[in-house]
Amino acid sequence: MALLDFIKKQFIDVIEWTEDGDDVLAWRFPMADNEIQTGAQLTVRESQFAVFVNEGVVVDAFGPGRHRLSTQTLPLLTNLKNWDKLFDSPFKSDVYFFSARQRLDQRWGTAQPVTLRDKEFGAVRVRAHGNYSFQIADPKLFHTQISGTRDRYLASELSGQLFGVITQHLASGVAESGIAFLDLAANQTVFAGVVAKSVEPAFSALGLKVTGLTVQSLSLPEELQKILDQRIGMGMVGNDMGKFIQYQTGQAIPDLAKGGGSGGGVAGDAAGLGAGLALGQMLAQNIGAGLAGASSSAAAAIGVKPDEVMALLEKLHELKTKGILSDAEFDAKKAELLKKLV
C-alpha cells in the first residue's frame, strides 16, 4: 500500500506565482501532500521574492529569475537535512512568495488634534493628513514578524498598524525639522521627508521600506485658528498695537450695543446702541492716545472715568488671554491706565 501511495504521489516540477490581485503581500504555494522534484524550476518574477521554509525555519531565499532547485541552489536546506551532494530524491518544503511591488496611495491622518511644541506659539494642537507608499524589503523578516504560515497576507490588514506608526512620529518629526508652524505649509516637502525618515526604523523592523510620504494639509482647531488670524491681522497693520486694538474695538461695538440694549423695547435698544457707540469711541480714543505716548494732561482732557478704565482693562485682559498681548504689554498698559485714576 505504501508503494502504491508513492507511485500515485504527484511531484511538483514547476513553482511560480501569478499575482491575482493588488492587495496580496504574501502567498503560500499550495503543496498539499506533494513533494518538490529535484531539478524543479522555480520562477520568481521581477516584482517578487520567494522563500523556502523547512519545519518553521526560513532557510533559502530567491530573488527574481528562473532557478533550478538542487543541492547547489538550496545550500541551507541541504545542510539542514544533511543531504549528500548526489542525493536527488524529491523533498518537502513550504514555499512562500512575497510581492515586492510598491503599495501606493496609502492614507494616513490624525483622527484627533496632536499636540506639537512650536518655537513661536509654544504648544499647538494640529491636524494633518497625507499619503504614503511602501514595499517589502526583507521577505525573511516580514515572514517571521508579520505573515507567518498563513496562506496569504493582505496589505489592507497592515494599513492600520502603519497608519498608527506615522501618526505617532508626527510630533517628533516637527521637533526634528525645526520648522515653525507658520512655515510648515510652505515647507511641506521638507517636513514630509523628516517624518518619513523618523518612521524608517519602525518600518524596517517589520521588513518594510517607506518609498514615499506626503503631507497634504496641516490645520489648527477652530479656536486656535481664530487666534492665528488675529496674529496675522497684527502683521497686516505693521504690528502697531494701537491700530490693532482700535480695529478690535470697532469689531466689538456691535456686540456691546446688543448687550447694552437687552433692557427691552425700542428705547432700550436705542440706549444700548448709544452706550455701545460711546464706549467704543472712548476705547478707541484712549488706546490710541496711550499707545501714541500722550501726556497725562492730554489724558485728563479726555476725561476718563473709573468705570471706563475698568471696561478698557477688561478688554485688554481678553486680548492677553487670547495671546494677542504679551504679559509685559498688558502690565504696561494696565499701569498707565491706573495712573489716570489718581
Short mmCIF file of C-alpha atoms in Angstrom, two decimals:
data_model
loop_
_atom_site.label_atom_id
_atom_site.label_comp_id
_atom_site.label_asym_id
_atom_site.label_seq_id
_atom_site.Cartn_x
_atom_site.Cartn_y
_atom_site.Cartn_z
CA MET A 1 0.00 0.00 0.00
CA ALA A 2 2.80 2.36 0.83
CA LEU A 3 4.41 1.61 -2.55
CA LEU A 4 1.15 2.39 -4.37
CA ASP A 5 0.88 5.70 -2.49
CA PHE A 6 4.40 6.56 -3.54
CA ILE A 7 3.63 5.75 -7.19
CA LYS A 8 0.43 7.82 -7.14
CA LYS A 9 2.13 10.79 -5.46
CA GLN A 10 2.48 13.77 -7.75
CA PHE A 11 5.82 15.54 -7.81
CA ILE A 12 5.98 19.29 -8.32
CA ASP A 13 8.36 20.40 -11.07
CA VAL A 14 7.19 24.00 -11.63
CA ILE A 15 6.82 26.53 -8.82
CA GLU A 16 5.60 30.04 -9.63
CA TRP A 17 3.09 32.69 -8.61
CA THR A 18 1.00 34.87 -10.88
CA GLU A 19 -0.45 37.61 -8.68
CA ASP A 20 -4.23 37.72 -8.98
CA GLY A 21 -4.82 40.93 -7.02
CA ASP A 22 -3.20 44.16 -5.87
CA ASP A 23 -3.76 43.57 -2.15
CA VAL A 24 -1.77 40.35 -1.63
CA LEU A 25 1.63 40.80 0.05
CA ALA A 26 2.45 37.15 0.86
CA TRP A 27 1.20 33.88 -0.69
CA ARG A 28 1.98 30.25 0.18
CA PHE A 29 2.42 27.84 -2.73
CA PRO A 30 -0.18 25.03 -2.36
CA MET A 31 1.81 21.88 -1.58
CA ALA A 32 -0.89 19.56 -0.10
CA ASP A 33 0.86 16.17 0.26
CA ASN A 34 3.00 16.66 -2.82
CA GLU A 35 6.77 16.84 -2.89
CA ILE A 36 9.13 19.01 -4.89
CA GLN A 37 11.02 17.18 -7.61
CA THR A 38 14.76 17.73 -7.50
CA GLY A 39 15.59 19.79 -10.56
CA ALA A 40 12.22 21.56 -10.50
CA GLN A 41 12.03 25.07 -11.92
CA LEU A 42 11.34 27.97 -9.56
CA THR A 43 10.25 31.13 -11.37
CA VAL A 44 10.44 34.38 -9.40
CA ARG A 45 9.22 37.41 -11.29
CA GLU A 46 10.83 40.85 -11.19
CA SER A 47 8.40 42.14 -8.56
CA GLN A 48 8.66 39.10 -6.26
CA PHE A 49 10.70 37.22 -3.68
CA ALA A 50 10.49 33.51 -2.85
CA VAL A 51 11.40 31.90 0.47
CA PHE A 52 11.76 28.21 1.44
CA VAL A 53 10.69 27.31 4.98
CA ASN A 54 11.56 23.92 6.50
CA GLU A 55 9.80 22.89 9.71
CA GLY A 56 9.11 26.52 10.59
CA VAL A 57 12.66 27.74 9.87
CA VAL A 58 13.36 30.12 6.98
CA VAL A 59 16.22 28.56 5.04
CA ASP A 60 16.77 29.77 1.48
CA ALA A 61 15.53 32.90 -0.28
CA PHE A 62 15.44 33.68 -4.00
CA GLY A 63 15.26 36.92 -5.94
CA PRO A 64 13.94 37.47 -9.48
CA GLY A 65 14.89 34.88 -12.08
CA ARG A 66 14.46 31.20 -13.03
CA HIS A 67 16.14 28.84 -10.59
CA ARG A 68 16.74 25.09 -10.91
CA LEU A 69 16.29 23.55 -7.48
CA SER A 70 19.17 21.34 -6.40
CA THR A 71 21.55 20.87 -3.52
CA GLN A 72 23.65 23.68 -5.02
CA THR A 73 20.82 26.22 -5.17
CA LEU A 74 19.40 25.16 -1.78
CA PRO A 75 22.56 25.16 0.36
CA LEU A 76 20.93 25.90 3.71
CA LEU A 77 18.16 23.36 3.21
CA THR A 78 20.77 20.82 2.09
CA ASN A 79 22.83 21.32 5.25
CA LEU A 80 19.72 21.26 7.42
CA LYS A 81 18.62 17.91 6.01
CA ASN A 82 22.18 16.51 5.82
CA TRP A 83 21.76 15.67 2.16
CA ASP A 84 24.62 14.17 0.24
CA LYS A 85 25.68 16.18 -2.80
CA LEU A 86 24.49 13.35 -5.07
CA PHE A 87 21.14 12.99 -3.34
CA ASP A 88 18.38 13.69 -5.89
CA SER A 89 15.17 12.39 -4.28
CA PRO A 90 12.03 14.60 -4.08
CA PHE A 91 11.70 16.66 -0.92
CA LYS A 92 9.08 18.57 1.05
CA SER A 93 9.32 22.23 1.94
CA ASP A 94 6.95 25.18 2.29
CA VAL A 95 7.42 27.84 -0.35
CA TYR A 96 6.21 31.41 0.18
CA PHE A 97 6.08 34.16 -2.41
CA PHE A 98 6.19 37.87 -1.50
CA SER A 99 5.17 40.81 -3.64
CA ALA A 100 7.90 43.46 -3.83
CA ARG A 101 5.75 45.97 -5.68
CA GLN A 102 5.17 49.39 -4.14
CA ARG A 103 1.84 49.88 -2.40
CA LEU A 104 0.83 53.39 -3.45
CA ASP A 105 -1.63 55.96 -2.10
CA GLN A 106 -1.90 54.53 1.41
CA ARG A 107 -3.70 57.09 3.58
CA TRP A 108 -2.71 58.45 6.97
CA GLY A 109 -4.13 61.24 9.13
CA THR A 110 -4.77 62.39 12.69
CA ALA A 111 -8.21 61.44 13.99
CA GLN A 112 -7.75 63.91 16.86
CA PRO A 113 -5.54 67.01 17.10
CA VAL A 114 -1.94 66.20 18.01
CA THR A 115 -0.10 68.49 20.44
CA LEU A 116 3.15 69.79 18.99
CA ARG A 117 5.77 72.06 20.52
CA ASP A 118 6.39 75.16 18.44
CA LYS A 119 9.18 77.68 19.00
CA GLU A 120 6.87 80.64 18.28
CA PHE A 121 3.48 79.61 19.72
CA GLY A 122 4.67 77.21 22.43
CA ALA A 123 2.31 74.22 22.32
CA VAL A 124 -0.14 73.96 19.41
CA ARG A 125 -2.70 71.30 18.54
CA VAL A 126 -2.77 70.42 14.85
CA ARG A 127 -4.48 68.05 12.47
CA ALA A 128 -2.63 66.64 9.47
CA HIS A 129 -3.18 64.11 6.73
CA GLY A 130 -1.48 62.81 3.61
CA ASN A 131 -0.50 59.56 1.90
CA TYR A 132 2.48 57.21 1.78
CA SER A 133 3.82 54.22 -0.14
CA PHE A 134 5.79 51.18 0.98
CA GLN A 135 7.14 47.83 -0.18
CA ILE A 136 8.59 44.65 1.28
CA ALA A 137 12.37 44.97 1.57
CA ASP A 138 13.26 41.91 3.69
CA PRO A 139 10.99 38.91 2.94
CA LYS A 140 12.54 36.73 5.65
CA LEU A 141 11.89 39.33 8.33
CA PHE A 142 8.39 40.03 7.02
CA HIS A 143 7.61 36.30 7.15
CA THR A 144 8.82 35.85 10.72
CA GLN A 145 7.34 39.12 12.06
CA ILE A 146 4.11 39.53 10.10
CA SER A 147 2.74 36.97 7.65
CA GLY A 148 3.88 33.69 9.27
CA THR A 149 2.34 30.45 7.99
CA ARG A 150 -0.86 31.94 6.61
CA ASP A 151 -1.93 31.05 3.07
CA ARG A 152 -1.98 34.74 2.17
CA TYR A 153 -1.48 38.08 3.86
CA LEU A 154 -3.11 41.28 2.58
CA ALA A 155 -1.83 44.85 2.56
CA SER A 156 -5.17 46.04 3.95
CA GLU A 157 -4.52 44.04 7.12
CA LEU A 158 -1.34 46.02 7.72
CA SER A 159 -2.62 49.51 6.95
CA GLY A 160 -3.93 50.24 10.46
CA GLN A 161 -0.55 49.48 12.06
CA LEU A 162 1.38 51.64 9.60
CA PHE A 163 -1.22 54.41 9.95
CA GLY A 164 -0.56 54.49 13.70
CA VAL A 165 3.23 54.44 13.28
CA ILE A 166 3.18 57.56 11.09
CA THR A 167 0.80 59.44 13.38
CA GLN A 168 2.93 58.53 16.40
CA HIS A 169 6.04 60.01 14.81
CA LEU A 170 4.37 63.20 13.61
CA ALA A 171 5.26 65.23 16.72
CA SER A 172 8.89 64.11 16.70
CA GLY A 173 9.06 64.97 13.01
CA VAL A 174 8.02 68.56 13.70
CA ALA A 175 10.59 68.83 16.51
CA GLU A 176 13.38 67.42 14.34
CA SER A 177 12.55 69.64 11.37
CA GLY A 178 12.94 72.83 13.43
CA ILE A 179 10.36 74.49 11.18
CA ALA A 180 7.95 76.93 12.85
CA PHE A 181 4.29 76.03 12.48
CA LEU A 182 3.56 79.11 10.35
CA ASP A 183 6.27 77.97 7.91
CA LEU A 184 5.21 74.30 7.71
CA ALA A 185 2.69 74.95 4.95
CA ALA A 186 5.44 76.40 2.76
CA ASN A 187 7.86 73.58 3.65
CA GLN A 188 5.61 70.51 3.46
CA THR A 189 8.07 68.63 1.24
CA VAL A 190 10.89 69.10 3.76
CA PHE A 191 8.59 68.23 6.65
CA ALA A 192 7.34 65.09 4.88
CA GLY A 193 10.93 63.97 4.34
CA VAL A 194 11.70 64.38 8.04
CA VAL A 195 8.61 62.37 9.04
CA ALA A 196 9.49 59.64 6.53
CA LYS A 197 12.99 59.39 7.99
CA SER A 198 11.65 59.20 11.54
CA VAL A 199 9.37 56.22 10.73
CA GLU A 200 12.02 54.25 8.83
CA PRO A 201 13.23 52.22 11.87
CA ALA A 202 9.68 51.11 12.73
CA PHE A 203 9.02 50.04 9.12
CA SER A 204 12.40 48.28 8.85
CA ALA A 205 11.64 46.25 11.98
CA LEU A 206 8.73 44.72 10.02
CA GLY A 207 10.77 44.03 6.89
CA LEU A 208 9.29 47.05 5.07
CA LYS A 209 10.64 50.17 3.41
CA VAL A 210 8.98 53.60 3.14
CA THR A 211 9.22 54.59 -0.54
CA GLY A 212 7.35 57.89 -0.27
CA LEU A 213 5.39 60.07 2.15
CA THR A 214 3.47 63.29 1.58
CA VAL A 215 1.86 65.84 3.90
CA GLN A 216 -1.16 67.21 2.07
CA SER A 217 -2.62 69.50 4.72
CA LEU A 218 -1.95 70.95 8.18
CA SER A 219 -4.71 72.69 10.12
CA LEU A 220 -5.40 74.11 13.57
CA PRO A 221 -8.55 73.59 15.64
CA GLU A 222 -11.09 76.40 15.16
CA GLU A 223 -10.31 78.24 18.40
CA LEU A 224 -6.57 78.34 17.65
CA GLN A 225 -7.22 79.33 14.06
CA LYS A 226 -9.03 82.44 15.30
CA ILE A 227 -6.01 83.44 17.39
CA LEU A 228 -3.73 82.85 14.42
CA ASP A 229 -5.97 85.05 12.26
CA GLN A 230 -5.63 87.80 14.87
CA ARG A 231 -1.85 87.47 14.81
CA ILE A 232 -1.95 87.76 11.03
CA GLY A 233 -4.13 90.85 11.42
CA MET A 234 -1.48 92.45 13.62
CA GLY A 235 1.10 91.78 10.96
CA MET A 236 -1.06 93.46 8.35
CA VAL A 237 -1.06 96.71 10.36
CA GLY A 238 2.69 96.56 10.87
CA ASN A 239 2.42 95.20 14.43
CA ASP A 240 1.08 98.61 15.50
CA MET A 241 -0.68 97.65 18.74
CA GLY A 242 -2.68 100.91 18.85
CA LYS A 243 -4.14 100.45 15.39
CA PHE A 244 -4.84 96.79 16.02
CA ILE A 245 -6.67 97.38 19.31
CA GLN A 246 -8.67 100.17 17.67
CA TYR A 247 -9.65 97.70 14.97
CA GLN A 248 -10.60 95.07 17.60
CA THR A 249 -12.64 97.69 19.48
CA GLY A 250 -14.51 98.61 16.32
CA GLN A 251 -15.30 94.95 15.73
CA ALA A 252 -16.65 94.67 19.27
CA ILE A 253 -19.03 97.70 19.04
CA PRO A 254 -21.97 95.70 17.58
CA ASP A 255 -21.73 93.19 20.43
CA LEU A 256 -21.50 95.99 23.01
CA ALA A 257 -24.57 97.64 21.54
CA LYS A 258 -26.51 94.38 21.61
CA GLY A 259 -25.52 93.75 25.21
CA GLY A 260 -26.48 97.27 26.29
CA GLY A 261 -29.84 97.09 24.58
CA SER A 262 -31.06 93.96 26.28
CA GLY A 263 -33.19 96.05 28.63
CA GLY A 264 -36.13 95.68 26.23
CA GLY A 265 -38.09 97.85 23.85
CA VAL A 266 -37.12 100.39 21.26
CA ALA A 267 -35.89 102.81 23.90
CA GLY A 268 -33.71 100.12 25.45
CA ASP A 269 -32.23 99.22 22.06
CA ALA A 270 -31.53 102.86 21.28
CA ALA A 271 -29.93 103.37 24.68
CA GLY A 272 -27.84 100.25 24.26
CA LEU A 273 -26.68 101.29 20.81
CA GLY A 274 -25.79 104.75 22.08
CA ALA A 275 -23.91 103.33 25.06
CA GLY A 276 -22.08 100.87 22.82
CA LEU A 277 -21.05 103.53 20.34
CA ALA A 278 -19.96 105.88 23.11
CA LEU A 279 -17.93 103.19 24.84
CA GLY A 280 -16.38 102.11 21.54
CA GLN A 281 -15.40 105.67 20.74
CA MET A 282 -13.93 106.13 24.21
CA LEU A 283 -11.94 102.89 23.96
CA ALA A 284 -10.52 103.79 20.56
CA GLN A 285 -9.57 107.30 21.65
CA ASN A 286 -7.94 106.23 24.90
CA ILE A 287 -5.99 103.32 23.42
CA GLY A 288 -4.77 105.43 20.53
CA ALA A 289 -3.70 108.19 22.89
CA GLY A 290 -2.00 105.80 25.29
CA LEU A 291 -0.03 103.94 22.63
CA ALA A 292 0.97 107.19 20.92
CA GLY A 293 2.60 108.35 24.16
CA ALA A 294 0.10 111.07 25.00
CA SER A 295 0.87 113.13 28.05
CA SER A 296 -1.06 112.87 31.29
CA SER A 297 -2.60 116.29 30.61
CA ALA A 298 -3.99 115.09 27.30
CA ALA A 299 -5.41 112.00 29.01
CA ALA A 300 -7.04 114.23 31.62
CA ALA A 301 -8.59 116.33 28.87
CA ILE A 302 -10.33 113.23 27.53
CA GLY A 303 -11.95 112.80 30.91
CA VAL A 304 -11.58 109.08 31.69
CA LYS A 305 -13.96 107.80 34.31
CA PRO A 306 -13.20 104.86 36.65
CA ASP A 307 -15.84 102.59 35.07
CA GLU A 308 -14.43 103.39 31.62
CA VAL A 309 -10.93 102.41 32.75
CA MET A 310 -12.25 99.12 34.13
CA ALA A 311 -14.01 98.38 30.84
CA LEU A 312 -10.79 99.06 28.96
CA LEU A 313 -8.78 96.85 31.30
CA GLU A 314 -11.23 94.01 30.76
CA LYS A 315 -10.82 94.36 27.01
CA LEU A 316 -7.04 94.37 27.29
CA HIS A 317 -7.15 91.30 29.56
CA GLU A 318 -9.24 89.49 26.97
CA LEU A 319 -6.63 90.25 24.32
CA LYS A 320 -3.88 88.97 26.62
CA THR A 321 -5.84 85.75 27.26
CA LYS A 322 -6.09 85.15 23.53
CA GLY A 323 -2.34 85.58 23.18
CA ILE A 324 -2.53 88.81 21.21
CA LEU A 325 -0.96 90.89 24.01
CA SER A 326 2.04 89.68 25.96
CA ASP A 327 2.15 89.85 29.75
CA ALA A 328 4.62 92.72 29.56
CA GLU A 329 2.44 94.72 27.17
CA PHE A 330 -0.65 94.16 29.31
CA ASP A 331 1.14 95.17 32.51
CA ALA A 332 2.46 98.36 30.90
CA LYS A 333 -0.96 99.42 29.67
CA LYS A 334 -2.56 98.47 32.97
CA ALA A 335 -0.12 100.66 34.92
CA GLU A 336 -0.68 103.51 32.51
CA LEU A 337 -4.46 103.34 32.86
CA LEU A 338 -4.36 103.06 36.63
CA LYS A 339 -2.29 106.25 36.81
CA LYS A 340 -5.21 108.08 35.21
CA LEU A 341 -7.36 107.24 38.21
CA VAL A 342 -5.03 109.06 40.58
#
